[in-house]
């Protein structure tokens, strides 16, 4: 009889605990669904390449195009560059033969969708100030496929400015997003280890 009395006393507390636990779970579920909805693929008639022309003009007006280099050359973008952001840390190596490798380590929220990290092999082209990266292969395969599904095989970036140590890019998403990639050199790696 005492077991039954103890059990009936515990039930209100466990119900209250489950009720309190369900609120954060519902919030997380709602945020996850909203993120998936916002990160969905473009409509069947809309492609990223179709949208780049209009966004390019918008980007130039918004930024003022004041940092534009006189002429950007392939040699300027060669080498290893790093971009650290809350959603992901990225290190890319652009090679002279038109290939590139990128290693991406995702932040907590992005890792829920794309895994902890991904390595991609790319091909790149530069025409005027438009840098295009095309995914050729990657590992883990499921992470690569999810990225392609959500963002496409190609990434288009307008180079707004480039110096010896920094590359300033803007993408063609809506709204456009700016990136400041920093060149990785032996000097930089040594100084960060001290």
PDB file of C-alpha atoms in Angstrom:
ATOM      1  CA  UNK A   1       0.000   0.000   0.000  1.00  0.00           C
ATOM      2  CA  UNK A   2       2.861   2.376   0.750  1.00  0.00           C
ATOM      3  CA  UNK A   3       4.270   1.800  -2.766  1.00  0.00           C
ATOM      4  CA  UNK A   4       0.963   2.920  -4.250  1.00  0.00           C
ATOM      5  CA  UNK A   5       0.883   6.053  -2.041  1.00  0.00           C
ATOM      6  CA  UNK A   6       4.466   6.954  -3.002  1.00  0.00           C
ATOM      7  CA  UNK A   7       3.679   6.382  -6.685  1.00  0.00           C
ATOM      8  CA  UNK A   8       0.635   8.686  -6.561  1.00  0.00           C
ATOM      9  CA  UNK A   9       2.698  11.434  -4.877  1.00  0.00           C
ATOM     10  CA  UNK A  10       5.427  11.246  -7.571  1.00  0.00           C
ATOM     11  CA  UNK A  11       3.082  11.462 -10.545  1.00  0.00           C
ATOM     12  CA  UNK A  12       2.202  15.175 -10.211  1.00  0.00           C
ATOM     13  CA  UNK A  13       5.913  16.063 -10.103  1.00  0.00           C
ATOM     14  CA  UNK A  14       6.766  13.931 -13.122  1.00  0.00           C
ATOM     15  CA  UNK A  15       3.838  15.406 -15.071  1.00  0.00           C
ATOM     16  CA  UNK A  16       4.953  18.920 -14.181  1.00  0.00           C
ATOM     17  CA  UNK A  17       8.556  18.088 -15.183  1.00  0.00           C
ATOM     18  CA  UNK A  18       7.423  16.647 -18.526  1.00  0.00           C
ATOM     19  CA  UNK A  19       5.231  19.681 -19.080  1.00  0.00           C
ATOM     20  CA  UNK A  20       8.171  22.029 -18.461  1.00  0.00           C
ATOM     21  CA  UNK A  21      10.453  19.919 -20.665  1.00  0.00           C
ATOM     22  CA  UNK A  22       8.001  19.966 -23.558  1.00  0.00           C
ATOM     23  CA  UNK A  23       8.171  23.772 -23.919  1.00  0.00           C
ATOM     24  CA  UNK A  24      11.879  23.949 -24.914  1.00  0.00           C
ATOM     25  CA  UNK A  25      11.464  20.879 -27.110  1.00  0.00           C
ATOM     26  CA  UNK A  26       8.589  22.521 -28.978  1.00  0.00           C
ATOM     27  CA  UNK A  27      10.619  25.721 -29.398  1.00  0.00           C
ATOM     28  CA  UNK A  28      13.575  23.741 -30.793  1.00  0.00           C
ATOM     29  CA  UNK A  29      11.298  21.800 -33.122  1.00  0.00           C
ATOM     30  CA  UNK A  30       9.673  25.006 -34.388  1.00  0.00           C
ATOM     31  CA  UNK A  31      13.071  26.643 -34.972  1.00  0.00           C
ATOM     32  CA  UNK A  32      14.302  23.546 -36.796  1.00  0.00           C
ATOM     33  CA  UNK A  33      11.268  23.489 -39.088  1.00  0.00           C
ATOM     34  CA  UNK A  34      11.627  27.227 -39.764  1.00  0.00           C
ATOM     35  CA  UNK A  35      15.328  26.781 -40.610  1.00  0.00           C
ATOM     36  CA  UNK A  36      14.582  23.897 -42.976  1.00  0.00           C
ATOM     37  CA  UNK A  37      11.852  25.944 -44.646  1.00  0.00           C
ATOM     38  CA  UNK A  38      14.169  28.926 -45.148  1.00  0.00           C
ATOM     39  CA  UNK A  39      17.035  26.738 -46.406  1.00  0.00           C
ATOM     40  CA  UNK A  40      14.865  24.892 -48.918  1.00  0.00           C
ATOM     41  CA  UNK A  41      15.722  24.563 -52.596  1.00  0.00           C
ATOM     42  CA  UNK A  42      14.679  27.316 -55.014  1.00  0.00           C
ATOM     43  CA  UNK A  43      11.401  26.845 -56.876  1.00  0.00           C
ATOM     44  CA  UNK A  44      11.642  24.689 -60.009  1.00  0.00           C
ATOM     45  CA  UNK A  45      11.814  27.665 -62.402  1.00  0.00           C
ATOM     46  CA  UNK A  46      14.278  29.639 -60.277  1.00  0.00           C
ATOM     47  CA  UNK A  47      17.980  28.877 -60.291  1.00  0.00           C
ATOM     48  CA  UNK A  48      20.867  30.621 -58.635  1.00  0.00           C
ATOM     49  CA  UNK A  49      22.459  31.414 -61.969  1.00  0.00           C
ATOM     50  CA  UNK A  50      19.230  33.073 -63.160  1.00  0.00           C
ATOM     51  CA  UNK A  51      19.187  35.240 -60.058  1.00  0.00           C
ATOM     52  CA  UNK A  52      22.823  36.378 -60.127  1.00  0.00           C
ATOM     53  CA  UNK A  53      22.420  39.244 -62.584  1.00  0.00           C
ATOM     54  CA  UNK A  54      19.812  41.165 -60.577  1.00  0.00           C
ATOM     55  CA  UNK A  55      21.559  40.601 -57.262  1.00  0.00           C
ATOM     56  CA  UNK A  56      24.878  41.718 -58.739  1.00  0.00           C
ATOM     57  CA  UNK A  57      23.467  45.140 -59.582  1.00  0.00           C
ATOM     58  CA  UNK A  58      21.796  45.344 -56.158  1.00  0.00           C
ATOM     59  CA  UNK A  59      25.064  44.400 -54.445  1.00  0.00           C
ATOM     60  CA  UNK A  60      27.068  47.074 -56.235  1.00  0.00           C
ATOM     61  CA  UNK A  61      24.590  49.744 -55.213  1.00  0.00           C
ATOM     62  CA  UNK A  62      24.409  48.514 -51.607  1.00  0.00           C
ATOM     63  CA  UNK A  63      28.166  48.236 -51.185  1.00  0.00           C
ATOM     64  CA  UNK A  64      29.026  51.236 -53.328  1.00  0.00           C
ATOM     65  CA  UNK A  65      31.614  49.148 -55.189  1.00  0.00           C
ATOM     66  CA  UNK A  66      34.300  51.345 -53.643  1.00  0.00           C
ATOM     67  CA  UNK A  67      36.731  48.512 -52.946  1.00  0.00           C
ATOM     68  CA  UNK A  68      36.806  47.176 -56.499  1.00  0.00           C
ATOM     69  CA  UNK A  69      40.336  46.378 -57.626  1.00  0.00           C
ATOM     70  CA  UNK A  70      41.381  47.632 -61.068  1.00  0.00           C
ATOM     71  CA  UNK A  71      41.685  44.112 -62.434  1.00  0.00           C
ATOM     72  CA  UNK A  72      41.549  40.920 -60.435  1.00  0.00           C
ATOM     73  CA  UNK A  73      43.825  38.140 -61.652  1.00  0.00           C
ATOM     74  CA  UNK A  74      43.790  34.417 -60.990  1.00  0.00           C
ATOM     75  CA  UNK A  75      47.214  34.681 -59.363  1.00  0.00           C
ATOM     76  CA  UNK A  76      45.784  36.938 -56.650  1.00  0.00           C
ATOM     77  CA  UNK A  77      43.325  34.307 -55.399  1.00  0.00           C
ATOM     78  CA  UNK A  78      45.786  31.406 -55.393  1.00  0.00           C
ATOM     79  CA  UNK A  79      46.823  29.998 -52.045  1.00  0.00           C
ATOM     80  CA  UNK A  80      45.128  29.134 -48.791  1.00  0.00           C
ATOM     81  CA  UNK A  81      42.400  31.314 -47.286  1.00  0.00           C
ATOM     82  CA  UNK A  82      40.427  30.993 -44.042  1.00  0.00           C
ATOM     83  CA  UNK A  83      36.985  32.228 -43.028  1.00  0.00           C
ATOM     84  CA  UNK A  84      35.828  31.842 -39.431  1.00  0.00           C
ATOM     85  CA  UNK A  85      32.159  32.401 -38.683  1.00  0.00           C
ATOM     86  CA  UNK A  86      29.713  31.142 -36.036  1.00  0.00           C
ATOM     87  CA  UNK A  87      27.971  28.823 -38.497  1.00  0.00           C
ATOM     88  CA  UNK A  88      31.182  27.311 -39.914  1.00  0.00           C
ATOM     89  CA  UNK A  89      34.949  27.631 -40.090  1.00  0.00           C
ATOM     90  CA  UNK A  90      36.296  27.187 -43.615  1.00  0.00           C
ATOM     91  CA  UNK A  91      39.767  26.780 -45.089  1.00  0.00           C
ATOM     92  CA  UNK A  92      40.108  26.761 -48.880  1.00  0.00           C
ATOM     93  CA  UNK A  93      43.153  26.218 -51.068  1.00  0.00           C
ATOM     94  CA  UNK A  94      42.858  27.600 -54.616  1.00  0.00           C
ATOM     95  CA  UNK A  95      45.434  25.991 -56.927  1.00  0.00           C
ATOM     96  CA  UNK A  96      46.862  27.258 -60.235  1.00  0.00           C
ATOM     97  CA  UNK A  97      45.384  24.328 -62.205  1.00  0.00           C
ATOM     98  CA  UNK A  98      41.819  25.544 -61.511  1.00  0.00           C
ATOM     99  CA  UNK A  99      41.137  23.088 -58.693  1.00  0.00           C
ATOM    100  CA  UNK A 100      40.533  23.799 -55.027  1.00  0.00           C
ATOM    101  CA  UNK A 101      39.954  21.971 -51.750  1.00  0.00           C
ATOM    102  CA  UNK A 102      37.840  23.248 -48.893  1.00  0.00           C
ATOM    103  CA  UNK A 103      37.518  21.891 -45.374  1.00  0.00           C
ATOM    104  CA  UNK A 104      34.444  23.039 -43.465  1.00  0.00           C
ATOM    105  CA  UNK A 105      33.910  22.531 -39.740  1.00  0.00           C
ATOM    106  CA  UNK A 106      30.321  23.376 -38.875  1.00  0.00           C
ATOM    107  CA  UNK A 107      29.072  25.152 -35.768  1.00  0.00           C
ATOM    108  CA  UNK A 108      26.515  23.447 -33.529  1.00  0.00           C
ATOM    109  CA  UNK A 109      23.299  24.370 -35.375  1.00  0.00           C
ATOM    110  CA  UNK A 110      24.687  23.788 -38.872  1.00  0.00           C
ATOM    111  CA  UNK A 111      26.195  20.466 -37.757  1.00  0.00           C
ATOM    112  CA  UNK A 112      22.693  19.211 -36.986  1.00  0.00           C
ATOM    113  CA  UNK A 113      21.937  19.486 -40.712  1.00  0.00           C
ATOM    114  CA  UNK A 114      25.289  18.864 -42.399  1.00  0.00           C
ATOM    115  CA  UNK A 115      27.342  16.808 -39.937  1.00  0.00           C
ATOM    116  CA  UNK A 116      30.377  18.015 -38.018  1.00  0.00           C
ATOM    117  CA  UNK A 117      32.588  18.576 -41.048  1.00  0.00           C
ATOM    118  CA  UNK A 118      32.940  18.080 -44.777  1.00  0.00           C
ATOM    119  CA  UNK A 119      35.855  18.067 -47.226  1.00  0.00           C
ATOM    120  CA  UNK A 120      35.041  19.181 -50.781  1.00  0.00           C
ATOM    121  CA  UNK A 121      37.103  19.072 -53.963  1.00  0.00           C
ATOM    122  CA  UNK A 122      36.204  21.964 -56.252  1.00  0.00           C
ATOM    123  CA  UNK A 123      36.949  23.486 -59.621  1.00  0.00           C
ATOM    124  CA  UNK A 124      37.153  27.262 -59.828  1.00  0.00           C
ATOM    125  CA  UNK A 125      36.970  29.868 -62.553  1.00  0.00           C
ATOM    126  CA  UNK A 126      37.475  33.607 -62.514  1.00  0.00           C
ATOM    127  CA  UNK A 127      35.911  35.817 -65.163  1.00  0.00           C
ATOM    128  CA  UNK A 128      36.306  39.542 -64.587  1.00  0.00           C
ATOM    129  CA  UNK A 129      35.511  39.761 -60.875  1.00  0.00           C
ATOM    130  CA  UNK A 130      33.143  36.751 -60.721  1.00  0.00           C
ATOM    131  CA  UNK A 131      34.587  33.746 -58.867  1.00  0.00           C
ATOM    132  CA  UNK A 132      32.747  30.456 -59.410  1.00  0.00           C
ATOM    133  CA  UNK A 133      33.353  27.310 -57.347  1.00  0.00           C
ATOM    134  CA  UNK A 134      31.883  24.000 -58.590  1.00  0.00           C
ATOM    135  CA  UNK A 135      31.733  20.938 -56.324  1.00  0.00           C
ATOM    136  CA  UNK A 136      33.417  17.924 -57.957  1.00  0.00           C
ATOM    137  CA  UNK A 137      33.529  15.475 -55.029  1.00  0.00           C
ATOM    138  CA  UNK A 138      33.477  15.386 -51.261  1.00  0.00           C
ATOM    139  CA  UNK A 139      33.480  13.345 -48.083  1.00  0.00           C
ATOM    140  CA  UNK A 140      31.477  12.273 -46.206  1.00  0.00           C
ATOM    141  CA  UNK A 141      29.233  11.669 -49.202  1.00  0.00           C
ATOM    142  CA  UNK A 142      25.950  12.254 -47.319  1.00  0.00           C
ATOM    143  CA  UNK A 143      27.161  15.653 -46.050  1.00  0.00           C
ATOM    144  CA  UNK A 144      28.247  16.654 -49.569  1.00  0.00           C
ATOM    145  CA  UNK A 145      24.875  15.597 -51.015  1.00  0.00           C
ATOM    146  CA  UNK A 146      22.968  17.596 -48.377  1.00  0.00           C
ATOM    147  CA  UNK A 147      25.032  20.716 -49.178  1.00  0.00           C
ATOM    148  CA  UNK A 148      24.403  20.277 -52.919  1.00  0.00           C
ATOM    149  CA  UNK A 149      20.682  19.749 -52.277  1.00  0.00           C
ATOM    150  CA  UNK A 150      20.405  22.903 -50.157  1.00  0.00           C
ATOM    151  CA  UNK A 151      22.839  25.244 -51.942  1.00  0.00           C
ATOM    152  CA  UNK A 152      23.505  23.769 -55.390  1.00  0.00           C
ATOM    153  CA  UNK A 153      26.702  22.483 -57.023  1.00  0.00           C
ATOM    154  CA  UNK A 154      28.022  25.945 -57.803  1.00  0.00           C
ATOM    155  CA  UNK A 155      28.812  28.951 -55.673  1.00  0.00           C
ATOM    156  CA  UNK A 156      29.036  32.396 -57.285  1.00  0.00           C
ATOM    157  CA  UNK A 157      30.930  35.226 -55.634  1.00  0.00           C
ATOM    158  CA  UNK A 158      31.693  38.753 -56.766  1.00  0.00           C
ATOM    159  CA  UNK A 159      35.149  39.829 -55.634  1.00  0.00           C
ATOM    160  CA  UNK A 160      34.738  43.324 -54.200  1.00  0.00           C
ATOM    161  CA  UNK A 161      38.373  43.724 -53.266  1.00  0.00           C
ATOM    162  CA  UNK A 162      41.550  41.756 -52.761  1.00  0.00           C
ATOM    163  CA  UNK A 163      44.848  42.497 -51.073  1.00  0.00           C
ATOM    164  CA  UNK A 164      47.854  40.410 -50.120  1.00  0.00           C
ATOM    165  CA  UNK A 165      46.150  39.299 -46.890  1.00  0.00           C
ATOM    166  CA  UNK A 166      42.389  39.595 -47.411  1.00  0.00           C
ATOM    167  CA  UNK A 167      39.765  38.796 -50.041  1.00  0.00           C
ATOM    168  CA  UNK A 168      36.380  40.575 -49.809  1.00  0.00           C
ATOM    169  CA  UNK A 169      33.562  38.642 -51.510  1.00  0.00           C
ATOM    170  CA  UNK A 170      29.797  38.935 -51.753  1.00  0.00           C
ATOM    171  CA  UNK A 171      27.525  36.046 -52.695  1.00  0.00           C
ATOM    172  CA  UNK A 172      24.362  36.075 -54.767  1.00  0.00           C
ATOM    173  CA  UNK A 173      21.928  34.934 -52.100  1.00  0.00           C
ATOM    174  CA  UNK A 174      18.896  36.975 -51.169  1.00  0.00           C
ATOM    175  CA  UNK A 175      19.892  39.000 -49.227  1.00  0.00           C
ATOM    176  CA  UNK A 176      23.521  39.053 -50.366  1.00  0.00           C
ATOM    177  CA  UNK A 177      26.106  38.159 -47.733  1.00  0.00           C
ATOM    178  CA  UNK A 178      29.646  39.537 -47.498  1.00  0.00           C
ATOM    179  CA  UNK A 179      32.690  37.447 -46.633  1.00  0.00           C
ATOM    180  CA  UNK A 180      36.176  38.538 -45.579  1.00  0.00           C
ATOM    181  CA  UNK A 181      38.585  35.659 -46.223  1.00  0.00           C
ATOM    182  CA  UNK A 182      42.038  35.956 -44.655  1.00  0.00           C
ATOM    183  CA  UNK A 183      45.123  34.532 -46.326  1.00  0.00           C
ATOM    184  CA  UNK A 184      46.769  31.723 -44.373  1.00  0.00           C
ATOM    185  CA  UNK A 185      50.552  31.866 -44.486  1.00  0.00           C
ATOM    186  CA  UNK A 186      53.352  30.129 -42.644  1.00  0.00           C
ATOM    187  CA  UNK A 187      53.907  33.341 -40.668  1.00  0.00           C
ATOM    188  CA  UNK A 188      50.242  33.430 -39.589  1.00  0.00           C
ATOM    189  CA  UNK A 189      50.228  29.757 -38.566  1.00  0.00           C
ATOM    190  CA  UNK A 190      53.397  30.156 -36.479  1.00  0.00           C
ATOM    191  CA  UNK A 191      52.159  33.322 -34.756  1.00  0.00           C
ATOM    192  CA  UNK A 192      48.857  31.701 -33.766  1.00  0.00           C
ATOM    193  CA  UNK A 193      50.647  28.717 -32.203  1.00  0.00           C
ATOM    194  CA  UNK A 194      52.669  30.839 -29.727  1.00  0.00           C
TER     195      UNK A 194
END
